[in-house]
PDB file of C-alpha atoms in Angstrom:
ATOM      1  CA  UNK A   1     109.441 -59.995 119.490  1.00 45.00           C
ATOM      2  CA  UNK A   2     111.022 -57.629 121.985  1.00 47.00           C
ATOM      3  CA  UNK A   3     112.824 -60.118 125.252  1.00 47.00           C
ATOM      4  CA  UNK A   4     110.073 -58.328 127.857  1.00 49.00           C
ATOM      5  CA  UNK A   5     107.151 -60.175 125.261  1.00 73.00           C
ATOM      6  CA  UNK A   6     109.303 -63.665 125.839  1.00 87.00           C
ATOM      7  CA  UNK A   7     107.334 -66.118 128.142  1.00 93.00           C
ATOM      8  CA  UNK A   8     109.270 -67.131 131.130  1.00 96.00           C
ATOM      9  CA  UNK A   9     110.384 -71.174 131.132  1.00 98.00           C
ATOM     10  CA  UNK A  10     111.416 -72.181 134.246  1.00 98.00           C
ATOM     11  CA  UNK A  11     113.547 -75.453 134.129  1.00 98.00           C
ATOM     12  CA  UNK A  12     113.768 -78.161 137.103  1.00 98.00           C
ATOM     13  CA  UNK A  13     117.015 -80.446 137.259  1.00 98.00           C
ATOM     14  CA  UNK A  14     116.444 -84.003 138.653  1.00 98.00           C
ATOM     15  CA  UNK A  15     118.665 -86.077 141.213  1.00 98.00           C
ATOM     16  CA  UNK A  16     121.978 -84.320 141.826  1.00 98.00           C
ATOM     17  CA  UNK A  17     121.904 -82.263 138.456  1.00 98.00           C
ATOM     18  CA  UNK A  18     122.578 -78.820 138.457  1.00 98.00           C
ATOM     19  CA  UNK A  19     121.778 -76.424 135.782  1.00 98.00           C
ATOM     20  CA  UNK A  20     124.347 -77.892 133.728  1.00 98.00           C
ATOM     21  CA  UNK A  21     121.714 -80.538 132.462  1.00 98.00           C
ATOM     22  CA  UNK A  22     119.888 -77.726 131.262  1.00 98.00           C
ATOM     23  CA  UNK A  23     123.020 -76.324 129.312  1.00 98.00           C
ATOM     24  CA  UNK A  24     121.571 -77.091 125.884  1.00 98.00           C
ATOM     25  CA  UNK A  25     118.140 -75.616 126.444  1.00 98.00           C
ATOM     26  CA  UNK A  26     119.425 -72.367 127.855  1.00 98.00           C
ATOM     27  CA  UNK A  27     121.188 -71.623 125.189  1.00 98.00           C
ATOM     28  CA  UNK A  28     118.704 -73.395 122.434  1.00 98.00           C
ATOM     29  CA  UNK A  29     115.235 -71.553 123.468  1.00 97.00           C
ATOM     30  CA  UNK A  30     116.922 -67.968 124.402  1.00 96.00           C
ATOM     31  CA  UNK A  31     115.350 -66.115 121.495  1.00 94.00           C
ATOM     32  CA  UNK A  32     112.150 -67.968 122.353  1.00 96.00           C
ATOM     33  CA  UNK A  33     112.184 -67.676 126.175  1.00 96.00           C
ATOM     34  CA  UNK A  34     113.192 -66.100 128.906  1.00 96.00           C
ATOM     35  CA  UNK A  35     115.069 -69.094 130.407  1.00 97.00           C
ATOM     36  CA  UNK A  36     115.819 -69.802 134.300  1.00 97.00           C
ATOM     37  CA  UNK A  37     116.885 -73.541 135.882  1.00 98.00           C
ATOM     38  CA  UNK A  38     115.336 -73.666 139.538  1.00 98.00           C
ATOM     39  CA  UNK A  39     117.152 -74.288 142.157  1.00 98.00           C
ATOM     40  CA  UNK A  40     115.903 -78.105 144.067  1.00 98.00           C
ATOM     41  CA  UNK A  41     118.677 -78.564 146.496  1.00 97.00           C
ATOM     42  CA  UNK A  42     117.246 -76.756 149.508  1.00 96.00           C
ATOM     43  CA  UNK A  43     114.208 -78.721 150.010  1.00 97.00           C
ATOM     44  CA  UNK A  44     113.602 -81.389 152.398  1.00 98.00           C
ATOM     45  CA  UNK A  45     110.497 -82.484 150.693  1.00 98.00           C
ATOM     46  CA  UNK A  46     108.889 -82.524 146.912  1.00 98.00           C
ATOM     47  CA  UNK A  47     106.579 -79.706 148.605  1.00 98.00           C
ATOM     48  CA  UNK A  48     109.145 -77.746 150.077  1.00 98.00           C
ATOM     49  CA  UNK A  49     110.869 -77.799 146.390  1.00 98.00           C
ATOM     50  CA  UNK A  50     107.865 -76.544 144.705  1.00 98.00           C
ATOM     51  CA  UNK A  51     107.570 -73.570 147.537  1.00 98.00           C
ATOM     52  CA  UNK A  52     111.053 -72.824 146.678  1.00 98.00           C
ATOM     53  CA  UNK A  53     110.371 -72.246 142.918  1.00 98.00           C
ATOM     54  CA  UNK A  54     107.333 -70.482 143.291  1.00 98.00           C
ATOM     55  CA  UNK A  55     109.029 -68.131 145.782  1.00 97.00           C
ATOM     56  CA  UNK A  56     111.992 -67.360 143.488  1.00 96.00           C
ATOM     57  CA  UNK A  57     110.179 -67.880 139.655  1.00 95.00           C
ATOM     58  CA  UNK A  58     109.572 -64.578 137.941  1.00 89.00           C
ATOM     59  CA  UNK A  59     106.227 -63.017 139.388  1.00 88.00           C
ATOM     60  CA  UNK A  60     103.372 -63.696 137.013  1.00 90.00           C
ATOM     61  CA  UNK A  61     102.489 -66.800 134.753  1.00 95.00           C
ATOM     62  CA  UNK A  62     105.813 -68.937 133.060  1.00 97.00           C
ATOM     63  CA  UNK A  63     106.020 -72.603 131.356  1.00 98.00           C
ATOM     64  CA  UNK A  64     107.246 -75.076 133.709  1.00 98.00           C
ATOM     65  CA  UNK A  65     109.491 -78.250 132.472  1.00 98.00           C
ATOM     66  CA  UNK A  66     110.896 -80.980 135.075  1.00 98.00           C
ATOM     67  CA  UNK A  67     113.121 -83.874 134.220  1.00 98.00           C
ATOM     68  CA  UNK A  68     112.658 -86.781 136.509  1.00 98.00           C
ATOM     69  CA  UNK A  69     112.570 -85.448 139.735  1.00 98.00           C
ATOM     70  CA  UNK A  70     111.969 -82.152 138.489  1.00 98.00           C
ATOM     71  CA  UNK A  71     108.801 -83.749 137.081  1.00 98.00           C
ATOM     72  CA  UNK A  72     107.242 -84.412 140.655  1.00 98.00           C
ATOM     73  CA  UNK A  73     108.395 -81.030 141.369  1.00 98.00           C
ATOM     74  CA  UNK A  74     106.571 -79.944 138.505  1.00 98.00           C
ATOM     75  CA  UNK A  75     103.307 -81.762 139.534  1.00 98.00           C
ATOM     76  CA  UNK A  76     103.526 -80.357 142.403  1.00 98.00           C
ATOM     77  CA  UNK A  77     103.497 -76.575 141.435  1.00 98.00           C
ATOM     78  CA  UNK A  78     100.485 -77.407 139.426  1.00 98.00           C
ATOM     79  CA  UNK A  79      98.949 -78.433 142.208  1.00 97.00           C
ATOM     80  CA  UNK A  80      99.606 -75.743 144.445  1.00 97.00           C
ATOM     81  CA  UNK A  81      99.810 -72.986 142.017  1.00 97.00           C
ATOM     82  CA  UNK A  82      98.183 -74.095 138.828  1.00 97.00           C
ATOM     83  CA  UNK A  83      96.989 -70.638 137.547  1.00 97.00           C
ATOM     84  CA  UNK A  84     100.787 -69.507 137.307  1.00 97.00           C
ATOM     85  CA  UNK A  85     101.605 -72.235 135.135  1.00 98.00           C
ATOM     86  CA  UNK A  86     100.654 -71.131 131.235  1.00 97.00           C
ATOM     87  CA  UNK A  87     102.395 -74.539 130.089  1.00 98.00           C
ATOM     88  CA  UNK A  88     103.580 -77.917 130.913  1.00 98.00           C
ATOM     89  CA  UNK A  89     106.689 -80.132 130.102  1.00 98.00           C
ATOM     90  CA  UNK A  90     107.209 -83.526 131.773  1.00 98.00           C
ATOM     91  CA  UNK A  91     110.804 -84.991 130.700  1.00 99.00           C
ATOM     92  CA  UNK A  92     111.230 -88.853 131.437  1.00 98.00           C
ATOM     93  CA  UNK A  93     109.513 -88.668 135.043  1.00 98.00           C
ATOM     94  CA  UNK A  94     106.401 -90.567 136.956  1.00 98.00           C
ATOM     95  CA  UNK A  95     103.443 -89.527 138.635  1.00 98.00           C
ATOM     96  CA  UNK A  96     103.412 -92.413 140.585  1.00 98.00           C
ATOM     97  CA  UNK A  97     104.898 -92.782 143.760  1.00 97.00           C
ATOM     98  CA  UNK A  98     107.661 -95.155 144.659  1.00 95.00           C
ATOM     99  CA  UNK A  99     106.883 -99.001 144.688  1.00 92.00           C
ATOM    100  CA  UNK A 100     107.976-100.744 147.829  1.00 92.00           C
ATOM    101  CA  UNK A 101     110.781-102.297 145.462  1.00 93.00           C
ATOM    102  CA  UNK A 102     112.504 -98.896 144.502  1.00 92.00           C
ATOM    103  CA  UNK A 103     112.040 -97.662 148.186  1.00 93.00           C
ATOM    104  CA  UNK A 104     113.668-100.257 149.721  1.00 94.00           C
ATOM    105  CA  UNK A 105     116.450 -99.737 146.361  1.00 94.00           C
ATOM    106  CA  UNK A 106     116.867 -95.937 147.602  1.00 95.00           C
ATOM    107  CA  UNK A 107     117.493 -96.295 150.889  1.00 95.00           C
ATOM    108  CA  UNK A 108     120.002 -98.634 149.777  1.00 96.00           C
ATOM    109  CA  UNK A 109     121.768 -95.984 148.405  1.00 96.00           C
ATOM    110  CA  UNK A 110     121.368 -93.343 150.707  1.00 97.00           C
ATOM    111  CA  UNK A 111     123.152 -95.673 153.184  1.00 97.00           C
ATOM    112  CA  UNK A 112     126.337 -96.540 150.426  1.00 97.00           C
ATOM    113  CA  UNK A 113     126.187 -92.772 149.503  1.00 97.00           C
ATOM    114  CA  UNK A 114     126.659 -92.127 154.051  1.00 95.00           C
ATOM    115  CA  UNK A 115     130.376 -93.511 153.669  1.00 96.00           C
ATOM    116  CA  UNK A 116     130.948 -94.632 149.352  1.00 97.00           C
ATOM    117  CA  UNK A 117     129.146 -91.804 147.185  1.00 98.00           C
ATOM    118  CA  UNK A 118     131.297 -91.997 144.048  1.00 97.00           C
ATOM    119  CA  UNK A 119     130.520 -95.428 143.764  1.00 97.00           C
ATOM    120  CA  UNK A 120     127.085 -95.003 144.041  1.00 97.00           C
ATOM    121  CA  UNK A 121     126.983 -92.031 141.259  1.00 97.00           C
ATOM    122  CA  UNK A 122     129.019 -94.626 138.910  1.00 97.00           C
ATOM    123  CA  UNK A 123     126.607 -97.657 139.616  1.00 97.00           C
ATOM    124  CA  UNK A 124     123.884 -95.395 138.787  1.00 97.00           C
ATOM    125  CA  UNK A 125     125.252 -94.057 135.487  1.00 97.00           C
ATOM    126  CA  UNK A 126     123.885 -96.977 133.378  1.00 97.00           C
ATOM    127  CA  UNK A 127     120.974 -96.730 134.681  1.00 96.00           C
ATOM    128  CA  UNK A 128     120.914 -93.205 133.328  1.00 97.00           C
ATOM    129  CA  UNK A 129     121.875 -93.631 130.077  1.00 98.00           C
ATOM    130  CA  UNK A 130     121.451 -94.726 126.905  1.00 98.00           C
ATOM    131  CA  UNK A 131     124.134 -97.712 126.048  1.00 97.00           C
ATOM    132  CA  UNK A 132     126.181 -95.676 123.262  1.00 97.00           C
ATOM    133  CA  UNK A 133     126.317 -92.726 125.460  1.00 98.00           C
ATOM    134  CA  UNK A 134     127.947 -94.944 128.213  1.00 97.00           C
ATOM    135  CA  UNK A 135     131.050 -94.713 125.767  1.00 97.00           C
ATOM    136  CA  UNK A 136     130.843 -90.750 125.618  1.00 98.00           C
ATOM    137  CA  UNK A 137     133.625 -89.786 128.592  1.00 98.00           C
ATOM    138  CA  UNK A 138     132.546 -86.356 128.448  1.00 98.00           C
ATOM    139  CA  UNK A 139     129.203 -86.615 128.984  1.00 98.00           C
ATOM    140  CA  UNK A 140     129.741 -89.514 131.854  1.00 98.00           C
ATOM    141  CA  UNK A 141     131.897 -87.049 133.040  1.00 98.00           C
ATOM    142  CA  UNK A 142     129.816 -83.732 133.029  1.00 98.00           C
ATOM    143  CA  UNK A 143     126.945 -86.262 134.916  1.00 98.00           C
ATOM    144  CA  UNK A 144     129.152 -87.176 137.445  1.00 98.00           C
ATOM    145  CA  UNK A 145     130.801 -83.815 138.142  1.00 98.00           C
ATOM    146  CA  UNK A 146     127.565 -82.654 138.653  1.00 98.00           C
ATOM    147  CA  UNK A 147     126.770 -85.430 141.179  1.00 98.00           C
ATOM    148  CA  UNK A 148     129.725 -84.933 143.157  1.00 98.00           C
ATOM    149  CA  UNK A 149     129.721 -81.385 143.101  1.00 98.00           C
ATOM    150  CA  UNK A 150     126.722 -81.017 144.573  1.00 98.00           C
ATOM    151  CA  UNK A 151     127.745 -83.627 147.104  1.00 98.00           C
ATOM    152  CA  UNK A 152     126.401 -86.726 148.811  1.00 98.00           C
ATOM    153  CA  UNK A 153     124.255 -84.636 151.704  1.00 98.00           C
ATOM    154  CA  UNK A 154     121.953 -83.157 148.753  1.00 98.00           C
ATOM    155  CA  UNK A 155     121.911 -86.654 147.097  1.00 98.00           C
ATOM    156  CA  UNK A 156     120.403 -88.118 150.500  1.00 98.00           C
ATOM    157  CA  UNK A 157     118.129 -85.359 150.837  1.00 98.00           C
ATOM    158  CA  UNK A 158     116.583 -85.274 147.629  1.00 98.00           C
ATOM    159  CA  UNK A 159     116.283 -89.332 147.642  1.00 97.00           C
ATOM    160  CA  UNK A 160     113.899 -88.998 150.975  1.00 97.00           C
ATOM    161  CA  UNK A 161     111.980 -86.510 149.229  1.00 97.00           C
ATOM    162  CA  UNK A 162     111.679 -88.082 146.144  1.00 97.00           C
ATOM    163  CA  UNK A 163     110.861 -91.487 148.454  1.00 96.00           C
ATOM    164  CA  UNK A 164     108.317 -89.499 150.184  1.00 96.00           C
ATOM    165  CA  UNK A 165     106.898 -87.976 147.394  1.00 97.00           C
ATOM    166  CA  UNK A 166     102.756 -88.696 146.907  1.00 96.00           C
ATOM    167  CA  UNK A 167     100.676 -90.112 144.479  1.00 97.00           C
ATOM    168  CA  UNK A 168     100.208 -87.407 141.480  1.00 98.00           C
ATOM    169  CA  UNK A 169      98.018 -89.661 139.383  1.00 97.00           C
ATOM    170  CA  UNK A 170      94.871 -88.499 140.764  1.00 97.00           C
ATOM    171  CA  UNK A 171      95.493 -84.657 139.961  1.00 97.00           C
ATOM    172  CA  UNK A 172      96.651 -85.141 136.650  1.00 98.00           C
ATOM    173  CA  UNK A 173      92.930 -84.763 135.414  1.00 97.00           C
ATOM    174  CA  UNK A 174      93.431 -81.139 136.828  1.00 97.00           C
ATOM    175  CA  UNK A 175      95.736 -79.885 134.288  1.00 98.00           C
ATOM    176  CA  UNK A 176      94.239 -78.019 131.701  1.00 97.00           C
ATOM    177  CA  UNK A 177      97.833 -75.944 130.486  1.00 97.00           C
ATOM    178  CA  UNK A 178      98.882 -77.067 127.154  1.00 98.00           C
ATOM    179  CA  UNK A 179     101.430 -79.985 128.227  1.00 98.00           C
ATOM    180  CA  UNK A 180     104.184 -82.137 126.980  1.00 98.00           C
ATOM    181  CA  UNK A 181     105.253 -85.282 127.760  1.00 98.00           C
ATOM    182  CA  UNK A 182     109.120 -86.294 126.801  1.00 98.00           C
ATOM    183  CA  UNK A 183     110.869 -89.774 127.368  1.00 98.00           C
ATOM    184  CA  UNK A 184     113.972 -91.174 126.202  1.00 98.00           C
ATOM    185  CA  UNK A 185     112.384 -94.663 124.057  1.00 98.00           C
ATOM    186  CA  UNK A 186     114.878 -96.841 126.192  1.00 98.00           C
ATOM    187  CA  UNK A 187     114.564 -94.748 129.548  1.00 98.00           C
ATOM    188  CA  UNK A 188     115.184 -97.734 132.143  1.00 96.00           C
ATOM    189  CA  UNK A 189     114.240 -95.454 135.083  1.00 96.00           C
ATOM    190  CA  UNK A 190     110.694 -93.909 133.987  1.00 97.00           C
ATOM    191  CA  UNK A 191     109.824 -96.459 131.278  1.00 97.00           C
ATOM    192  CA  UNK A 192     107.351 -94.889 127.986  1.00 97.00           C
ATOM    193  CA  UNK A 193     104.467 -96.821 130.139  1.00 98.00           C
ATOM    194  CA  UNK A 194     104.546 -94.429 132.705  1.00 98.00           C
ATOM    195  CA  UNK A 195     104.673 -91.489 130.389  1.00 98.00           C
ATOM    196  CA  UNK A 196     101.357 -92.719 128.419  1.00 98.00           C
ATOM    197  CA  UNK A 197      99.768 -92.929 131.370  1.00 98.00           C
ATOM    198  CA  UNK A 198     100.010 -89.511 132.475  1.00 98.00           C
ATOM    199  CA  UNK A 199      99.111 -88.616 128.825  1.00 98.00           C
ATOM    200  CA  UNK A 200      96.453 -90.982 128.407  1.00 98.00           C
ATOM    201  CA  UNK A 201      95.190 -88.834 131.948  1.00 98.00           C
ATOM    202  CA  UNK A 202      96.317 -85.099 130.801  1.00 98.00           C
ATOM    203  CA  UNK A 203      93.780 -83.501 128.603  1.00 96.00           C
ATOM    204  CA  UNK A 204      95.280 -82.719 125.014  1.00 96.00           C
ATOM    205  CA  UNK A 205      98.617 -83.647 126.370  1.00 98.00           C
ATOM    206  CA  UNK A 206     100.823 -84.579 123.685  1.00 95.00           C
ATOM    207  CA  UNK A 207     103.779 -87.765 123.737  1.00 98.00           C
ATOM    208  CA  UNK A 208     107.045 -87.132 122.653  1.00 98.00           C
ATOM    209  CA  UNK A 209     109.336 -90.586 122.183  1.00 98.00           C
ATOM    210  CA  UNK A 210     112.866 -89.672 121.611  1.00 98.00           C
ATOM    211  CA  UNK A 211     114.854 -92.612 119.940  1.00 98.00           C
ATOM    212  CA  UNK A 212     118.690 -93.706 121.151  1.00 98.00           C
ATOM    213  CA  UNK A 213     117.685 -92.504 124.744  1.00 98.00           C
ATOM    214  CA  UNK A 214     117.674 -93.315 128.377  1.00 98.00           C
ATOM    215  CA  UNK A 215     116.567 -91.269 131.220  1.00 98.00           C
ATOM    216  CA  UNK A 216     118.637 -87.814 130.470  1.00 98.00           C
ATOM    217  CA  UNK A 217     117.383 -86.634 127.618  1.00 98.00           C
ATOM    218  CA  UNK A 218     118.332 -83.289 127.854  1.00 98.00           C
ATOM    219  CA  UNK A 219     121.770 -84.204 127.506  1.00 98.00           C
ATOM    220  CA  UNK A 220     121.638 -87.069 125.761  1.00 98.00           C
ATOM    221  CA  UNK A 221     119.538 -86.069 122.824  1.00 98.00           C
ATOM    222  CA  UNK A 222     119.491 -81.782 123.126  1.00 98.00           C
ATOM    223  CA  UNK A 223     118.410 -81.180 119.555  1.00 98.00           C
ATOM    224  CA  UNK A 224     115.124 -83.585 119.375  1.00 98.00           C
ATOM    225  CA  UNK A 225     114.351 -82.808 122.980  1.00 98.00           C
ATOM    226  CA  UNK A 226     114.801 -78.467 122.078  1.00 98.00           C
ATOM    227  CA  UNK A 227     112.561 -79.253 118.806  1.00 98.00           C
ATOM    228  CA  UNK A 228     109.561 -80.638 120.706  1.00 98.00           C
ATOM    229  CA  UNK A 229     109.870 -77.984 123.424  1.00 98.00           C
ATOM    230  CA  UNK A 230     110.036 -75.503 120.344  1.00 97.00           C
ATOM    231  CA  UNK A 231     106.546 -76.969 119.279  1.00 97.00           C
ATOM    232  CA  UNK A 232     105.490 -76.543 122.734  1.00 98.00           C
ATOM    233  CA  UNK A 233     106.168 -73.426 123.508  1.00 97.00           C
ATOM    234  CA  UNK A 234     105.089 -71.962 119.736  1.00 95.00           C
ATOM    235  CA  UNK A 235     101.035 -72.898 121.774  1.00 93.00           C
ATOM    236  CA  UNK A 236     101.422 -69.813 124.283  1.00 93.00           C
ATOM    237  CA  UNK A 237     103.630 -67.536 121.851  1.00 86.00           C
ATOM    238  CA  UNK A 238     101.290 -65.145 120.202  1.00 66.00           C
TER     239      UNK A 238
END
């Protein structure tokens, strides 16, 4: 297949990751995709996000896959754009919106992150990963360069727009794209409850639980998570 016939994926970081938590993907689906990671670090809201990608993704349909808070952002574009999405991926994410609980939790954090940011980032490691990949120092480390590289203004930003962000489980019905739904099996932010829930609402979406894995599965488990968005993408590859 010549690169022009190659559908364009467009990939959506979460909470203060860059395209670095994308690495394995880029380099995994090239000969099946022509592979971009969007940029969410502009945006003041979830909306403004999914403006930002539409504005900059390649003009005409492309698959769309968000991890976490690339997930709302995600939901979003299908809202607002649904016929230039050809295909779906929705990595360890919600459609609902924040409880009262994990409001209250973020703008705890926003407020440490004002004057204490790195100890923020390492408080909210484990909550990130999987146990065993707690003891992996380079992966900690790669997560946490990215979090400080980016900086503790972005951090603060995106929380308020991910706190902010509305209710997607009434539009979920709307998506008619062939979609996937990815979660880490012991993801302690988005638990597997969430994600059957937005399958259970999806039309022909299909669950993907990835075993010996928290909330960043694209790092944590690359090969299982590039297989299943292999299988995904083989549904719009003719």
């Amino acid at each position: 297949m010549l690169a022009a016939q190659y559908p364009h994926l467009v990939l959506l970081p979460g909470l203060v990751n860059d395209s670095r938590l994308w690495q394995h993907q880029v380099s995994g689906l090239a000969e099946i995709a022509q592979v971009t990671v969007g940029d969410l670090t502009k945006g003041h809201t979830i909306a403004e996000m999914a403006s930002d990608i539409l504005a900059s993704a390649p003009a005409g349909p492309f698959a769309l896959a968000g991890l976490s808070m690339g997930g709302y952002v995600a939901l979003e574009i299908m809202r607002e754009a649904p016929e230039r999405i050809v295909a779906l991926a929705l990595l360890d994410t919600s459609a609902r919106p924040d409880s009262l609980i994990a409001r209250d939790m973020r703008n705890e954090a926003i407020e440490q992150a004002e004057s204490n940011y790195q100890a923020v980032i390492a408080a909210l490691m484990p909550k990130q990963l999987h146990p065993m990949h707690m003891e992996d120092a380079d992966l900690v480390s790669l997560i946490t360069d990215m979090a400080m590289s980016l900086g503790n203004k972005i951090f603060i930003r995106q929380q308020r727009a991910i706190a902010g962000r509305i209710d997607s489980i009434p539009s979920l019905s709307l998506i008619k794209c062939p979609t996937l739904v990815l979660c880490g099996r012991e993801d302690a932010l988005t638990p597997i409850g969430l994600h059957q829930e937005m399958v259970a609402a999806i039309e022909g979406a299909g669950l993907v639980m990835v075993s010996d894995c928290g909330h960043l599965s694209a790092l944590e488990q690359p090969q299982r998570v590039n297989e299943a968005l292999i299988q995904w993408l083989a549904k719009i590859i003719h």
